[in-house]
Short mmCIF file of C-alpha atoms (C1' of nucleotides) in Angstrom, two decimals:
data_model
loop_
_atom_site.label_atom_id
_atom_site.label_comp_id
_atom_site.label_asym_id
_atom_site.label_seq_id
_atom_site.Cartn_x
_atom_site.Cartn_y
_atom_site.Cartn_z
CA MET A 10 0.00 0.18 -0.32
CA ILE A 11 1.71 3.12 -1.12
CA GLU A 12 1.93 6.06 1.41
CA LEU A 13 0.82 9.23 0.19
CA ASP A 14 2.88 11.63 2.75
CA LYS A 15 6.08 10.57 1.31
CA PHE A 16 4.94 12.77 -2.10
CA PHE A 17 5.16 16.48 -2.88
CA LYS A 18 2.49 18.62 -1.69
CA SER A 19 0.91 21.52 -2.70
CA PRO A 20 -1.85 24.50 -1.45
CA PHE A 21 -3.80 24.87 -4.50
CA THR A 22 -6.63 27.81 -5.34
CA VAL A 23 -9.28 28.56 -7.04
CA ASP A 24 -9.50 31.29 -9.03
CA ASN A 25 -12.99 32.47 -10.91
CA VAL A 26 -13.48 34.67 -13.90
CA ILE A 27 -16.77 36.34 -12.23
CA PHE A 28 -18.19 37.76 -16.01
CA GLY A 29 -21.15 40.28 -15.74
CA PHE A 30 -22.84 42.17 -18.54
CA ASP A 31 -23.60 45.82 -18.69
CA GLU A 32 -24.29 48.82 -21.04
CA GLY A 33 -23.10 46.71 -23.66
CA ASP A 34 -20.38 45.63 -22.92
CA LEU A 35 -18.51 42.04 -21.35
CA LYS A 36 -16.80 42.38 -17.91
CA VAL A 37 -15.28 40.77 -14.94
CA LEU A 38 -15.08 41.59 -11.56
CA LEU A 39 -11.75 41.72 -10.03
CA ILE A 40 -9.95 43.01 -6.59
CA LYS A 41 -7.37 45.26 -6.10
CA ARG A 42 -5.00 43.29 -3.69
CA GLY A 43 -4.23 44.91 -0.45
CA GLU A 44 -1.08 42.48 0.32
CA GLU A 45 1.98 41.56 -1.55
CA PRO A 46 2.67 40.05 -3.39
CA PHE A 47 0.87 42.02 -6.50
CA LYS A 48 0.23 44.83 -3.72
CA ASP A 49 -2.23 47.33 -5.69
CA GLU A 50 -3.09 45.19 -8.34
CA TRP A 51 -5.62 43.36 -10.19
CA ALA A 52 -5.62 40.51 -9.40
CA LEU A 53 -8.96 37.11 -10.17
CA PRO A 54 -11.20 36.61 -7.26
CA GLY A 55 -9.62 33.42 -5.73
CA TYR A 56 -8.37 31.48 -2.69
CA PHE A 57 -6.99 28.63 -0.92
CA VAL A 58 -9.09 25.56 -1.06
CA ASN A 59 -9.63 23.76 2.80
CA GLU A 60 -9.21 20.75 3.44
CA ASN A 61 -12.63 19.18 3.09
CA GLU A 62 -13.75 21.40 0.16
CA ASP A 63 -14.41 20.26 -3.65
CA LEU A 64 -13.04 21.84 -5.94
CA ASP A 65 -16.30 23.52 -7.14
CA SER A 66 -17.71 24.37 -3.51
CA ALA A 67 -14.80 26.56 -3.52
CA ALA A 68 -15.20 28.73 -6.01
CA LYS A 69 -18.82 28.80 -5.28
CA ARG A 70 -17.18 30.08 -1.57
CA VAL A 71 -15.34 32.41 -3.42
CA LEU A 72 -18.61 33.79 -5.93
CA ALA A 73 -20.63 33.82 -2.57
CA GLU A 74 -18.47 36.12 -0.23
CA LEU A 75 -17.56 38.69 -2.49
CA THR A 76 -20.76 39.32 -4.10
CA GLY A 77 -23.54 37.06 -1.61
CA ILE A 78 -25.08 35.14 -4.82
CA LYS A 79 -25.22 31.65 -4.60
CA ASN A 80 -27.09 29.27 -7.77
CA VAL A 81 -24.80 30.50 -10.08
CA TYR A 82 -23.74 28.97 -13.43
CA LEU A 83 -20.34 27.66 -12.88
CA GLU A 84 -17.79 25.83 -15.19
CA GLN A 85 -14.28 24.47 -14.51
CA VAL A 86 -12.15 25.27 -17.14
CA ASN A 87 -8.08 24.78 -16.54
CA THR A 88 -5.81 24.18 -14.24
CA PHE A 89 -2.52 26.13 -13.69
CA GLY A 90 0.50 24.89 -12.36
CA ALA A 91 4.03 25.99 -13.81
CA VAL A 92 6.13 25.69 -11.24
CA ASP A 93 6.95 29.39 -11.12
CA ARG A 94 3.31 30.84 -11.47
CA HIS A 95 3.35 32.17 -8.06
CA PRO A 96 6.82 33.94 -6.40
CA LEU A 97 6.25 32.82 -2.53
CA GLY A 98 6.24 29.18 -4.16
CA ARG A 99 4.57 26.29 -5.60
CA VAL A 100 0.85 26.88 -5.83
CA ILE A 101 -1.62 25.22 -8.40
CA THR A 102 -5.16 26.92 -8.69
CA VAL A 103 -8.15 25.74 -10.81
CA ALA A 104 -9.67 27.66 -12.64
CA TYR A 105 -13.34 28.92 -13.19
CA TYR A 106 -15.80 30.71 -15.05
CA SER A 107 -19.03 31.92 -13.42
CA LEU A 108 -21.94 33.71 -15.19
CA ILE A 109 -23.92 36.27 -13.32
CA LYS A 110 -26.64 38.88 -13.45
CA ILE A 111 -25.24 42.51 -12.81
CA SER A 112 -27.77 43.42 -11.13
CA ASP A 113 -28.53 40.72 -8.91
CA TYR A 114 -24.64 41.77 -7.69
CA ASN A 115 -24.74 43.98 -4.70
CA LEU A 116 -21.29 46.04 -4.43
CA HIS A 117 -21.39 46.73 -1.26
CA ALA A 118 -22.80 43.59 0.42
CA SER A 119 -19.20 42.13 2.17
CA SER A 120 -16.46 43.25 3.07
CA ILE A 121 -14.20 41.65 0.91
CA ALA A 122 -16.13 43.50 -2.34
CA ILE A 123 -14.73 46.76 -0.96
CA ASN A 124 -11.89 46.09 -3.32
CA ALA A 125 -13.86 44.47 -6.28
CA LYS A 126 -14.92 46.45 -9.14
CA TRP A 127 -16.24 45.59 -12.60
CA HIS A 128 -13.78 45.79 -15.82
CA SER A 129 -14.13 45.87 -19.62
CA ILE A 130 -12.68 42.66 -20.63
CA ALA A 131 -11.53 44.70 -24.15
CA LYS A 132 -9.68 47.11 -22.29
CA LEU A 133 -7.78 44.80 -19.77
CA LYS A 134 -3.90 44.10 -20.45
CA TYR A 135 -2.21 42.99 -17.16
CA LEU A 136 -3.29 40.98 -14.28
CA ALA A 137 -1.08 39.94 -10.52
CA PHE A 138 0.41 36.47 -11.29
CA ASP A 139 -0.48 34.56 -13.99
CA HIS A 140 -4.17 35.93 -13.75
CA PHE A 141 -4.68 37.51 -17.49
CA LYS A 142 -3.68 33.92 -19.40
CA ILE A 143 -6.07 32.77 -16.96
CA LEU A 144 -8.93 35.50 -17.63
CA MET A 145 -8.41 34.49 -21.01
CA ALA A 146 -8.48 31.13 -21.04
CA CYS A 147 -11.51 31.08 -19.55
CA PHE A 148 -12.68 33.83 -21.98
CA GLN A 149 -12.38 31.52 -25.07
CA ARG A 150 -14.50 28.84 -23.41
CA LEU A 151 -16.58 31.21 -22.52
CA LYS A 152 -16.87 31.59 -26.59
CA ASN A 153 -16.35 28.56 -27.56
CA ARG A 154 -19.41 27.35 -25.08
CA VAL A 155 -22.22 30.09 -26.04
CA ARG A 156 -22.17 29.01 -29.24
CA GLU A 157 -23.25 25.66 -28.43
CA ARG A 158 -25.38 25.81 -25.19
CA PRO A 159 -27.99 29.15 -24.61
CA VAL A 160 -25.73 30.20 -21.57
CA GLY A 161 -25.90 33.40 -22.51
CA PHE A 162 -29.07 34.11 -20.94
CA GLU A 163 -27.12 33.58 -17.53
CA LEU A 164 -25.79 37.59 -18.32
CA LEU A 165 -28.89 39.08 -19.04
CA PRO A 166 -31.61 40.08 -16.43
CA PRO A 167 -34.77 37.88 -16.32
CA LYS A 168 -36.22 39.41 -18.96
CA PHE A 169 -34.89 41.33 -22.06
CA THR A 170 -35.11 42.23 -25.95
CA LEU A 171 -33.71 40.54 -28.56
CA THR A 172 -31.06 43.92 -28.78
CA GLN A 173 -29.69 43.12 -25.74
CA LEU A 174 -29.50 39.63 -27.04
CA GLN A 175 -27.90 40.50 -29.74
CA HIS A 176 -25.68 43.05 -28.20
CA LEU A 177 -24.61 40.14 -25.50
CA TYR A 178 -23.66 37.77 -28.13
CA GLU A 179 -21.21 40.58 -29.86
CA ALA A 180 -20.05 41.01 -26.80
CA ILE A 181 -18.81 37.44 -26.19
CA LEU A 182 -17.99 36.31 -29.87
CA GLU A 183 -16.32 39.91 -30.75
CA THR A 184 -17.79 40.20 -34.01
CA ASN A 185 -21.06 41.85 -35.38
CA LEU A 186 -24.06 40.01 -36.22
CA ASP A 187 -27.22 40.91 -39.02
CA LYS A 188 -30.05 41.72 -37.08
CA ARG A 189 -33.08 40.63 -39.47
CA ASN A 190 -31.01 37.30 -39.49
CA PHE A 191 -30.38 36.91 -35.50
CA ARG A 192 -33.61 37.69 -34.61
CA LYS A 193 -35.20 34.64 -37.26
CA LYS A 194 -32.51 32.30 -35.71
CA ILE A 195 -32.81 33.01 -32.35
CA LEU A 196 -36.85 32.45 -32.78
CA SER A 197 -37.00 29.86 -35.28
CA MET A 198 -35.66 27.87 -31.60
CA ASN A 199 -38.43 28.61 -29.94
CA LEU A 200 -36.01 28.97 -26.79
CA LEU A 201 -37.69 32.51 -25.71
CA LEU A 202 -41.04 33.07 -24.19
CA ASP A 203 -42.58 36.15 -25.70
CA LEU A 204 -43.78 37.88 -22.40
CA ASN A 205 -45.96 40.35 -23.85
CA GLU A 206 -44.41 43.37 -22.23
CA MET A 207 -42.81 46.51 -23.51
CA GLN A 208 -39.96 48.59 -22.19
CA GLU A 209 -41.52 51.65 -20.16
CA GLY A 210 -39.37 54.75 -20.57
CA VAL A 211 -37.08 54.46 -23.60
CA ALA A 212 -36.77 57.56 -25.88
CA HIS A 213 -37.29 55.13 -29.26
CA ARG A 214 -40.32 52.65 -30.01
CA PRO A 215 -40.24 50.20 -26.78
CA ALA A 216 -39.22 46.54 -27.85
CA ARG A 217 -41.31 43.39 -26.06
CA LEU A 218 -39.39 41.73 -23.49
CA TYR A 219 -38.67 38.17 -23.97
CA GLN A 220 -37.66 35.64 -21.15
CA PHE A 221 -35.30 32.49 -21.69
CA ASP A 222 -37.42 29.77 -21.28
CA LYS A 223 -35.50 26.87 -18.92
CA MET A 224 -38.50 23.96 -19.20
CA LYS A 225 -38.47 23.88 -22.83
CA TYR A 226 -34.45 24.17 -23.44
CA GLU A 227 -34.63 20.60 -21.13
CA GLN A 228 -37.48 19.02 -22.45
CA PHE A 229 -35.61 19.74 -25.88
CA LEU A 230 -32.19 18.41 -24.40
CA ALA A 231 -34.07 15.70 -23.57
CA GLU A 232 -35.14 14.89 -27.24
CA GLY A 233 -31.51 15.52 -28.35
CA TYR A 234 -32.47 19.24 -29.40
CA VAL A 235 -28.49 20.64 -30.66
CA PHE A 236 -28.44 24.35 -29.70
CA ASP A 237 -26.37 25.55 -32.23
CA LEU A 238 -26.13 29.23 -32.97
CA SER A 239 -23.31 29.64 -35.78
CA GLY A 240 -25.05 31.62 -38.05
CA SER A 241 -25.81 35.46 -38.44
CA LYS A 242 -23.55 36.87 -39.63
CA ASN A 243 -22.97 40.06 -40.72
CA LYS A 244 -20.74 41.20 -43.54
CA SER A 245 -18.44 43.80 -41.82
CA SER A 246 -17.61 40.73 -39.21
CA LYS A 247 -16.11 39.14 -41.83
CA LYS A 248 -12.29 38.04 -41.56
CA LYS A 249 -10.23 37.25 -44.51
CA SER A 250 -10.62 34.15 -46.21
CA LYS A 251 -12.78 31.65 -43.80
CA LYS A 252 -13.43 28.38 -45.48
CA SER A 253 -15.95 26.31 -43.29
CA VAL A 254 -16.18 23.26 -45.67
CA MET B 6 2.42 38.88 2.95
CA ILE B 7 1.05 36.24 3.06
CA GLU B 8 2.63 32.76 4.60
CA LEU B 9 2.03 29.81 2.29
CA ASP B 10 2.51 27.76 4.99
CA LYS B 11 -0.65 27.62 7.07
CA PHE B 12 -3.08 26.66 4.15
CA PHE B 13 -4.00 23.15 3.26
CA LYS B 14 -1.56 21.25 1.33
CA SER B 15 -2.07 18.10 -0.50
CA PRO B 16 -0.36 15.86 -2.87
CA PHE B 17 -1.22 15.94 -6.57
CA THR B 18 -1.32 13.81 -9.81
CA VAL B 19 -1.79 13.31 -13.41
CA ASP B 20 -3.81 11.35 -15.08
CA ASN B 21 -3.37 10.57 -19.00
CA VAL B 22 -5.85 8.97 -21.21
CA ILE B 23 -4.13 7.66 -23.59
CA PHE B 24 -6.23 7.36 -26.93
CA GLY B 25 -5.04 5.38 -29.67
CA PHE B 26 -6.77 3.56 -32.94
CA ASP B 27 -6.39 -0.10 -33.86
CA GLU B 28 -8.54 -2.45 -36.43
CA GLY B 29 -10.84 0.55 -36.81
CA ASP B 30 -11.82 0.55 -32.74
CA LEU B 31 -10.75 3.38 -30.58
CA LYS B 32 -8.45 2.15 -28.14
CA VAL B 33 -7.05 3.44 -24.19
CA LEU B 34 -4.15 2.41 -22.38
CA LEU B 35 -4.58 0.72 -19.24
CA ILE B 36 -2.68 -0.41 -16.75
CA LYS B 37 -3.73 -3.06 -14.11
CA ARG B 38 -2.74 -2.41 -10.27
CA GLY B 39 -0.16 -4.01 -8.68
CA GLU B 40 -0.63 -2.98 -4.77
CA GLU B 41 -4.00 -1.95 -3.00
CA PRO B 42 -6.35 0.89 -3.51
CA PHE B 43 -7.75 -1.28 -6.17
CA LYS B 44 -5.32 -4.00 -6.92
CA ASP B 45 -5.55 -6.13 -9.96
CA GLU B 46 -8.59 -3.19 -10.91
CA TRP B 47 -7.27 -1.62 -14.30
CA ALA B 48 -6.81 2.45 -14.34
CA LEU B 49 -5.53 5.27 -15.89
CA PRO B 50 -1.65 5.59 -16.30
CA GLY B 51 -0.68 8.91 -14.03
CA TYR B 52 1.45 9.66 -10.95
CA PHE B 53 2.59 11.87 -9.07
CA VAL B 54 3.86 15.26 -9.86
CA ASN B 55 7.15 16.13 -7.95
CA GLU B 56 7.92 19.42 -6.73
CA ASN B 57 10.05 21.05 -9.99
CA GLU B 58 7.62 19.86 -12.83
CA ASP B 59 5.16 21.10 -14.10
CA LEU B 60 1.61 19.34 -15.13
CA ASP B 61 2.53 19.02 -18.83
CA SER B 62 5.66 18.02 -18.07
CA ALA B 63 4.38 15.43 -15.41
CA ALA B 64 1.87 14.02 -18.28
CA LYS B 65 4.76 13.66 -20.54
CA ARG B 66 6.49 11.98 -18.50
CA VAL B 67 3.94 9.34 -17.60
CA LEU B 68 3.43 8.60 -21.25
CA ALA B 69 7.61 8.78 -22.19
CA GLU B 70 7.82 5.48 -18.95
CA LEU B 71 4.91 4.18 -20.47
CA THR B 72 5.82 3.73 -23.55
CA GLY B 73 8.76 5.99 -24.72
CA ILE B 74 7.12 8.09 -27.20
CA LYS B 75 8.04 11.97 -26.55
CA ASN B 76 6.60 14.45 -28.83
CA VAL B 77 2.87 13.72 -28.85
CA TYR B 78 -0.31 15.59 -29.11
CA LEU B 79 -1.28 15.92 -25.21
CA GLU B 80 -4.84 18.55 -23.74
CA GLN B 81 -5.65 18.83 -20.67
CA VAL B 82 -8.88 17.90 -19.74
CA ASN B 83 -10.48 18.56 -15.98
CA THR B 84 -9.29 18.77 -12.69
CA PHE B 85 -11.07 16.30 -10.54
CA GLY B 86 -10.89 17.47 -6.60
CA ALA B 87 -13.85 14.82 -4.55
CA VAL B 88 -12.87 15.28 -1.41
CA ASP B 89 -12.68 11.31 -0.91
CA ARG B 90 -12.04 10.36 -5.24
CA HIS B 91 -8.64 8.70 -3.10
CA PRO B 92 -9.33 6.46 -0.46
CA LEU B 93 -6.09 6.63 1.11
CA GLY B 94 -6.47 10.91 1.50
CA ARG B 95 -6.92 13.78 -0.56
CA VAL B 96 -5.39 14.00 -3.61
CA ILE B 97 -5.97 15.77 -6.85
CA THR B 98 -5.62 14.59 -9.91
CA VAL B 99 -5.28 16.95 -13.15
CA ALA B 100 -6.23 14.88 -16.51
CA TYR B 101 -4.85 14.55 -19.61
CA TYR B 102 -5.02 13.18 -22.61
CA SER B 103 -3.06 12.34 -25.35
CA LEU B 104 -3.20 11.03 -28.85
CA ILE B 105 -0.76 8.68 -30.34
CA LYS B 106 -0.37 6.30 -33.28
CA ILE B 107 -0.33 2.59 -31.40
CA SER B 108 2.39 1.89 -34.17
CA ASP B 109 4.97 3.81 -32.59
CA TYR B 110 4.41 2.14 -29.37
CA ASN B 111 6.21 -0.87 -28.06
CA LEU B 112 5.23 -2.90 -25.42
CA HIS B 113 7.87 -4.09 -24.02
CA ALA B 114 9.77 -1.47 -23.58
CA SER B 115 9.66 -0.89 -20.31
CA SER B 116 9.51 -2.66 -17.09
CA ILE B 117 6.01 -0.55 -16.02
CA ALA B 118 4.03 -1.45 -19.68
CA ILE B 119 4.14 -5.05 -18.40
CA ASN B 120 0.54 -4.52 -16.83
CA ALA B 121 -0.47 -2.07 -19.88
CA LYS B 122 -2.65 -3.34 -22.01
CA TRP B 123 -5.34 -1.32 -24.90
CA HIS B 124 -8.96 -2.08 -24.07
CA SER B 125 -11.75 -0.60 -26.69
CA ILE B 126 -13.15 2.40 -25.00
CA ALA B 127 -16.86 1.14 -26.29
CA LYS B 128 -16.40 -2.13 -24.37
CA LEU B 129 -15.64 -0.37 -20.55
CA LYS B 130 -17.71 -0.23 -18.07
CA TYR B 131 -15.48 0.14 -14.62
CA LEU B 132 -12.20 1.31 -13.65
CA ALA B 133 -10.83 1.91 -10.70
CA PHE B 134 -10.77 5.34 -8.87
CA ASP B 135 -12.57 7.90 -10.31
CA HIS B 136 -10.83 7.07 -13.77
CA PHE B 137 -14.03 5.86 -15.35
CA LYS B 138 -15.39 9.22 -15.05
CA ILE B 139 -12.13 10.97 -16.22
CA LEU B 140 -12.51 8.46 -19.24
CA MET B 141 -15.41 9.67 -20.32
CA ALA B 142 -14.03 12.94 -19.68
CA CYS B 143 -11.42 12.82 -22.24
CA PHE B 144 -13.26 11.09 -24.19
CA GLN B 145 -16.28 14.09 -24.34
CA ARG B 146 -13.41 16.50 -25.38
CA LEU B 147 -11.79 14.34 -28.12
CA LYS B 148 -15.14 13.99 -29.55
CA ASN B 149 -15.22 17.66 -29.59
CA ARG B 150 -11.72 18.17 -30.59
CA VAL B 151 -11.70 15.79 -33.43
CA ARG B 152 -14.59 18.64 -35.51
CA GLU B 153 -12.85 21.73 -35.32
CA ARG B 154 -9.55 20.42 -34.95
CA PRO B 155 -7.05 17.96 -37.25
CA VAL B 156 -6.14 16.28 -34.47
CA GLY B 157 -6.96 12.44 -35.66
CA PHE B 158 -4.13 12.10 -38.13
CA GLU B 159 -2.23 11.91 -34.61
CA LEU B 160 -4.21 8.62 -34.36
CA LEU B 161 -3.28 7.27 -38.27
CA PRO B 162 0.00 5.89 -39.28
CA PRO B 163 0.99 8.80 -41.05
CA LYS B 164 -0.02 7.09 -44.71
CA PHE B 165 -3.27 5.89 -44.35
CA THR B 166 -6.27 5.15 -46.76
CA LEU B 167 -9.68 7.47 -46.93
CA THR B 168 -11.32 4.63 -45.36
CA GLN B 169 -9.03 4.24 -42.47
CA LEU B 170 -9.78 7.71 -41.54
CA GLN B 171 -13.16 7.62 -42.15
CA HIS B 172 -12.82 4.91 -39.57
CA LEU B 173 -11.31 6.48 -37.24
CA TYR B 174 -14.03 9.84 -37.40
CA GLU B 175 -17.16 7.24 -37.02
CA ALA B 176 -15.31 5.63 -33.76
CA ILE B 177 -14.52 8.67 -32.38
CA LEU B 178 -17.53 10.32 -33.01
CA GLU B 179 -19.79 7.09 -32.26
CA THR B 180 -21.96 7.73 -35.67
CA ASN B 181 -21.89 6.51 -39.11
CA LEU B 182 -20.46 8.84 -42.16
CA ASP B 183 -21.12 8.43 -45.68
CA LYS B 184 -18.26 7.64 -47.66
CA ARG B 185 -19.36 9.93 -50.51
CA ASN B 186 -19.89 13.06 -48.45
CA PHE B 187 -17.08 11.74 -46.41
CA ARG B 188 -14.74 11.95 -49.31
CA LYS B 189 -15.87 14.84 -50.73
CA LYS B 190 -15.66 17.36 -47.92
CA ILE B 191 -12.25 15.85 -46.40
CA LEU B 192 -10.76 16.55 -49.78
CA SER B 193 -11.92 19.73 -50.30
CA MET B 194 -9.95 20.79 -47.40
CA ASN B 195 -7.12 20.47 -49.18
CA LEU B 196 -5.15 19.11 -46.56
CA LEU B 197 -4.27 15.60 -47.28
CA LEU B 198 -1.14 15.03 -49.84
CA ASP B 199 -1.92 12.18 -52.67
CA LEU B 200 0.75 10.65 -52.19
CA ASN B 201 0.15 9.19 -55.38
CA GLU B 202 1.25 5.32 -53.94
CA MET B 203 -1.16 1.94 -53.36
CA GLN B 204 -1.96 -0.24 -50.04
CA GLU B 205 0.13 -3.91 -51.37
CA GLY B 206 -1.36 -7.22 -50.66
CA VAL B 207 -4.91 -5.88 -49.70
CA ALA B 208 -7.40 -9.00 -50.97
CA HIS B 209 -9.39 -6.54 -51.99
CA ARG B 210 -8.65 -3.32 -54.76
CA PRO B 211 -5.60 -0.78 -53.35
CA ALA B 212 -6.62 2.11 -51.73
CA ARG B 213 -4.43 5.33 -52.74
CA LEU B 214 -2.32 6.23 -49.35
CA TYR B 215 -2.77 10.01 -48.04
CA GLN B 216 -1.04 11.60 -45.51
CA PHE B 217 -2.32 14.92 -43.66
CA ASP B 218 -0.22 18.26 -45.02
CA LYS B 219 0.61 19.70 -41.93
CA MET B 220 2.67 22.32 -43.14
CA LYS B 221 -0.28 23.58 -45.36
CA TYR B 222 -2.85 23.49 -42.08
CA GLU B 223 -0.70 26.33 -40.82
CA GLN B 224 -0.43 28.23 -43.58
CA PHE B 225 -4.23 28.37 -43.34
CA LEU B 226 -4.22 28.47 -39.81
CA ALA B 227 -2.34 31.87 -40.17
CA GLU B 228 -4.79 33.14 -43.35
CA GLY B 229 -7.73 32.87 -40.71
CA TYR B 230 -9.17 29.35 -41.62
CA VAL B 231 -11.40 27.34 -39.78
CA PHE B 232 -10.97 23.28 -39.59
CA ASP B 233 -14.91 22.39 -39.42
CA LEU B 234 -15.90 18.59 -40.23
CA SER B 235 -19.51 18.42 -39.53
CA GLY B 236 -21.35 17.43 -42.41
CA SER B 237 -21.26 13.99 -44.55
CA LYS B 238 -23.37 12.43 -42.01
CA ASN B 239 -25.52 9.10 -43.11
CA LYS B 240 -28.75 8.07 -42.49
CA SER B 241 -28.54 5.69 -39.72
CA SER B 242 -26.79 7.85 -37.80
CA LYS B 243 -29.96 10.29 -37.29
CA LYS B 244 -30.44 10.41 -33.74
CA LYS B 245 -34.38 11.37 -32.45
CA SER B 246 -35.64 14.99 -33.93
CA LYS B 247 -32.49 16.66 -34.54
CA LYS B 248 -32.81 20.19 -34.87
CA SER B 249 -29.57 22.26 -35.73
CA VAL B 250 -30.78 25.51 -36.08
"C1'" DT C 3 -15.26 -16.54 -60.13
"C1'" DC C 4 -15.70 -14.72 -55.66
"C1'" DA C 5 -15.44 -11.65 -52.12
"C1'" DA C 6 -14.31 -7.57 -50.52
"C1'" DA C 7 -13.11 -3.01 -50.37
"C1'" DA C 8 -12.21 1.51 -53.35
"C1'" DG C 9 -13.92 4.83 -56.46
"C1'" DT C 10 -17.47 8.00 -57.97
"C1'" DG C 11 -21.55 12.52 -59.55
"C1'" DT C 12 -26.30 14.19 -59.10
"C1'" DT C 13 -30.30 16.11 -56.47
"C1'" DC C 14 -32.05 17.21 -53.47
"C1'" DT C 15 -33.37 20.25 -49.25
"C1'" DT C 16 -32.19 23.25 -46.03
"C1'" DA C 17 -28.86 26.93 -43.63
"C1'" DT C 18 -26.75 31.16 -44.52
"C1'" DT C 19 -26.50 35.66 -46.35
"C1'" DA C 20 -27.26 40.21 -48.14
"C1'" DC C 21 -29.72 43.53 -47.98
"C1'" DA C 22 -33.55 49.11 -46.55
"C1'" DC C 23 -37.43 50.71 -45.13
"C1'" DC C 24 -41.04 52.10 -42.24
"C1'" DC C 25 -42.28 52.63 -36.89
"C1'" DA C 26 -43.18 54.45 -32.13
"C1'" DT C 27 -41.83 56.78 -28.22
"C1'" DG C 28 -39.39 61.01 -25.68
"C1'" DG C 29 -37.37 64.95 -25.36
"C1'" DC D 26 -40.51 67.39 -35.66
"C1'" DC D 27 -36.11 64.75 -34.77
"C1'" DA D 28 -33.20 61.27 -32.84
"C1'" DT D 29 -33.28 57.05 -31.37
"C1'" DG D 30 -33.60 52.37 -31.52
"C1'" DG D 31 -37.83 48.38 -33.23
"C1'" DG D 32 -39.19 45.53 -36.43
"C1'" DT D 33 -39.56 43.48 -40.83
"C1'" DG D 34 -38.96 39.75 -46.04
"C1'" DT D 35 -37.22 38.10 -49.49
"C1'" DA D 36 -33.83 36.62 -52.91
"C1'" DA D 37 -29.46 34.49 -54.13
"C1'" DT D 38 -26.33 31.31 -52.49
"C1'" DA D 39 -23.66 27.48 -49.75
"C1'" DA D 40 -23.83 23.54 -47.49
"C1'" DG D 41 -25.29 19.15 -46.52
"C1'" DA D 42 -27.43 14.86 -47.14
"C1'" DA D 43 -29.59 10.62 -49.48
"C1'" DC D 44 -28.43 7.14 -52.46
"C1'" DA D 45 -25.94 3.06 -56.16
"C1'" DC D 46 -22.75 1.56 -59.28
"C1'" DT D 47 -18.57 0.13 -61.30
"C1'" DT D 48 -13.29 -1.53 -60.17
"C1'" DT D 49 -9.49 -3.82 -59.15
"C1'" DT D 50 -7.60 -6.91 -56.37
"C1'" DG D 51 -6.47 -11.99 -53.73
"C1'" DA D 52 -8.17 -16.37 -52.68
#
DNA sequence: TCAAAAGTGTTCTTATTACACCCATGG
DNA sequence: CCATGGGTGTAATAAGAACACTTTTGA
């Protein structure tokens, strides 16, 4: 029988890339570090995993302590274990991302959150540790996920307009979509519930409000449905020589 | 400044799902355990990570010690850290899969390999620890990968026939493909080099041999090419109510 | 001459793309 | 009455799916 104690042991952490969507922009919740190393630099919220804690639970705990939010979309992405990734010694970190509705998040709910702030992803260039690399890995995963699963709705308020939904997809996919083609496609999936309600107080024609029909999606899933959002491209989003054969 | 020593530490391992393709069947290389726990059960090859070893290096080491093969396609999939996943105490494991050409692998090359054997994935139902779950996660990842990157070629000998290639895709995707549509599609990608050589010694019309043109693929990649193998389905592969919108 | 796998085109159907104007509201 | 974003349909093109027979070889 092997003896576990004879092997190298390391502390390990979870880091959580918390995505939110606001003002047409994809954002990530970062914390300004209060101590060395990387004091006063922006970093991903994360913490050491406890002895009796599963990885997913640890990631949820990090999120709940920071935002007070539970019951959230959470996905493990990758584990970063470069020997020198932490200046004080070896620390392995398991990266997660989660999707929250910014409206649910109350910045002043917790004391930890005092140094937390939403940042537009597009503008970020650097983070403490290897966190920028981690962020990019999670962003890439989200990009892929959003095409094949209806996870985008996790980022929107329960009632939303089709234009909001389109802007969300455009922000995540970093592309432009054609309005008519997008609407045609998304409505043809029959996953949106038309609430027969309208926007109020906007200085233009008010838009219809929709809700994601989770029940229907789960029913479709059971029938072998494949969510697939690929089309509805816009001329201006074309890259060089796409040859999707 | 934080003190790393005050946090919980755990040993951690890498497990490597080594895929191979032989006789039209997708296989995985397993080891029969020589000691408790799970003595005499089949398990994934894996081992503890050393203090000065990156995760990828550890996964490569596991593969090299077992098969003697280096320079291999390797991808990290997920990290499994359930508190009770190892009966002797907490051990976190980072799962990788690798793709090798079975012809490159010499079973008798190393002493560890004495208890190693290729198993058809389709027939497996159980493995030691949580390794069956890990295997399934890696298989699922491979399924997704193979549609969007030309990784399948890593599993074939350098020269192969179109039928071998089709059978490989069928084994990974667990579906049937239409011969004519498959050929049309794969050839239209211009990623295969026709070697103008023929199979020899087969009891039927000999097939042309092809080679994957890696140079061309990398050139296409740089131009924004998107590898996408979706079509060429066969009637008999149709599932219930596919609604790919 | 038989068995076994190689090789090959066309038609139908479905999905994707491109594109421009009128509508409803608040200020 | 103006600015702002909401809402709508059609035609052209491209991709996917269905389908059957002839060829070449070794045994």
